[in-house]
C-alpha positions as a printed Julia matrix, in Angstrom:
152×3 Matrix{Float64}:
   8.3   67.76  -69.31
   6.96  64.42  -69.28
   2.62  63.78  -69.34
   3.47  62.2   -65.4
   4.78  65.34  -64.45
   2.28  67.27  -66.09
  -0.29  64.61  -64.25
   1.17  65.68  -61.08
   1.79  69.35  -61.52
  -2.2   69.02  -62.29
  -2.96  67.35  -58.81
  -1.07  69.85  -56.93
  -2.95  72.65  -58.65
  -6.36  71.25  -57.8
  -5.67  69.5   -54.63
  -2.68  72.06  -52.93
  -3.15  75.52  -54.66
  -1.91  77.51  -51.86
   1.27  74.9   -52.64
   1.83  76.25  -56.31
   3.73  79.46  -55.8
   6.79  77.37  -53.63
   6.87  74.9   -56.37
   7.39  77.66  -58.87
  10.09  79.61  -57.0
  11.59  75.93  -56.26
  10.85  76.25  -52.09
   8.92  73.07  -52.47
   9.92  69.94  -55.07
   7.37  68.83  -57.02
   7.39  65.41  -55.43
   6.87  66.64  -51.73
   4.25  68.8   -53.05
   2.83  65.83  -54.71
   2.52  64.04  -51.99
   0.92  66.71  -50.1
  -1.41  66.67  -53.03
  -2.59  63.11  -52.24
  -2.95  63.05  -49.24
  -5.32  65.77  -49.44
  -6.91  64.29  -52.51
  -7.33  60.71  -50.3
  -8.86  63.25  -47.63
 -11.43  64.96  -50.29
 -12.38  61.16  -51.93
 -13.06  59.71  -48.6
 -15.29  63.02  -47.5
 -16.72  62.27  -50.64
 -17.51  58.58  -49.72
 -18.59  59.36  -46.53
 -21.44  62.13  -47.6
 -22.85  59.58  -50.1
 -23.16  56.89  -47.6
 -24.37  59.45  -45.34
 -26.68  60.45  -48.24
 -28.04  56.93  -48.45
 -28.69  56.41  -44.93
 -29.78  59.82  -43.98
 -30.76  61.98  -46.68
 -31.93  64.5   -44.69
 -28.85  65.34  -42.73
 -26.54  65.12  -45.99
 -28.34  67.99  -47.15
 -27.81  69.61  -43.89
 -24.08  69.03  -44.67
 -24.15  70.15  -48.14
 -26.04  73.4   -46.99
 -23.36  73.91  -44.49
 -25.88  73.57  -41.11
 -23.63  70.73  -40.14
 -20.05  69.48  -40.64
 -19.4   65.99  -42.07
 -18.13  64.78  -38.69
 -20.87  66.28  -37.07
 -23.35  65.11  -38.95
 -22.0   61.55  -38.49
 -22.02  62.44  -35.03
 -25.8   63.19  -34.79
 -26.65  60.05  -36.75
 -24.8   57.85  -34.23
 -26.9   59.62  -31.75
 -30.14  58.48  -33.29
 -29.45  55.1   -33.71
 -28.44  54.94  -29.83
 -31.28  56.35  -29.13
 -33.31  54.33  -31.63
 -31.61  51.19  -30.12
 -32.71  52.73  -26.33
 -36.35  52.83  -27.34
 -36.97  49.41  -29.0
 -34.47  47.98  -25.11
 -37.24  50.08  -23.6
 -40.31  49.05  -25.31
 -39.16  45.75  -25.79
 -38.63  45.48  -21.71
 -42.29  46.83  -21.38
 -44.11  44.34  -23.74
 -42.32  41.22  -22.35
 -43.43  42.64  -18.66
 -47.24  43.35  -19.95
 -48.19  40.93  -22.72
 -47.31  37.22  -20.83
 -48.99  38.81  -17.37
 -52.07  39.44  -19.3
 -52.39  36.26  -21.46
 -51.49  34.54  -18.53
 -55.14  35.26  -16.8
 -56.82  34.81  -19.72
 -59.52  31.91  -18.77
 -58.62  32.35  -15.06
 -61.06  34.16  -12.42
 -58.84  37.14  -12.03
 -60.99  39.52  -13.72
 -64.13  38.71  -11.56
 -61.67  38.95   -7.95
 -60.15  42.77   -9.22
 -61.11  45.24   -6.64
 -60.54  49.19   -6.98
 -60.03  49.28   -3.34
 -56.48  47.42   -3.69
 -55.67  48.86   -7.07
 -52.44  51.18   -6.36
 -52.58  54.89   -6.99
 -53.24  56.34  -10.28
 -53.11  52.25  -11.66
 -56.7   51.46  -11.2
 -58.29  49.25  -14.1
 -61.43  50.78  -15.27
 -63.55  50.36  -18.84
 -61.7   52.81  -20.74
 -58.31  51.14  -19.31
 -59.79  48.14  -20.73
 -60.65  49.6   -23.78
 -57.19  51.21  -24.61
 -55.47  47.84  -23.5
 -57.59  46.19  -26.22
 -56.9   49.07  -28.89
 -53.08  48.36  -27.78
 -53.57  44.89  -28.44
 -55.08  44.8   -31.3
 -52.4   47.21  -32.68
 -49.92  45.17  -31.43
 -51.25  42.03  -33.34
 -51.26  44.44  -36.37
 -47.76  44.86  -36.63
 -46.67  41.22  -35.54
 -49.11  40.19  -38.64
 -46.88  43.42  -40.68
 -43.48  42.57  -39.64
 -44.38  38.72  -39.58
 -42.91  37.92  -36.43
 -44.16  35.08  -34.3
């Protein structure tokens, strides 16, 4: 027997066990069962791949994989989900800031502030002190992480 058979007989055994028993009583050749062999190596290598990328970018839910909480697929799954939803939250916040921000600087050095008056101020949106205050801790925040991130 030759050290490529031997090589292949080897893959079958590690790769296709339940295939071992045919090949022996000659109900499968060794080259089909090979091949089977392969494939199912190819399969094992790229599950492989795909936990330690998944490992890489998400730690925590490899270990959820590797603890058996979670398939591969379904981990994958769950991380697409949270980048969706990670993409849905900057849209949103994004939207927000470019509504609030411009309004606001826009007054700034006008007469608005003296001309607000709580009687037209709509429900539940009425600007008081501790509005003000909060807007400024928001802003200040905000500046914070522009400065961090060094955006414009």
């Amino acid at each position: 027997m030759s050290l490529g058979r031997i090589g292949q007989a080897n893959t079958v055994l590690r790769y296709t066990p339940q295939l071992v028993d045919s090949v022996i009583a000659g109900a499968v050749g060794i080259d089909e069962a090979y091949q089977t062999a392969r494939e199912k190596k190819a399969q094992a290598d790229s599950a492989e791949a795909q936990l330690a990328r998944l490992r890489d970018e998400d730690p925590a839910l490899a270990d959820r994989v590797i603890e058996g909480e979670l398939t591969l697929q379904g981990a994958w799954a769950e991380r697409k989900a949270r980048i969706e939803e990670d993409i849905r939250q900057r849209r949103v916040a994004t939207q927000l800031l470019c509504e609030v921000v411009p309004s606001l600087a826009q007054v700034r050095g006008s007469q608005t502030f003296a001309l607000y008056d709580s009687e037209f101020a709509p429900p539940g949106r009425a600007v008081t002190r501790e509005v003000i205050a909060h807007a400024a801790t928001a802003l200040d925040e905000m500046a914070s992480v522009w400065k961090e991130r060094d955006l414009p």
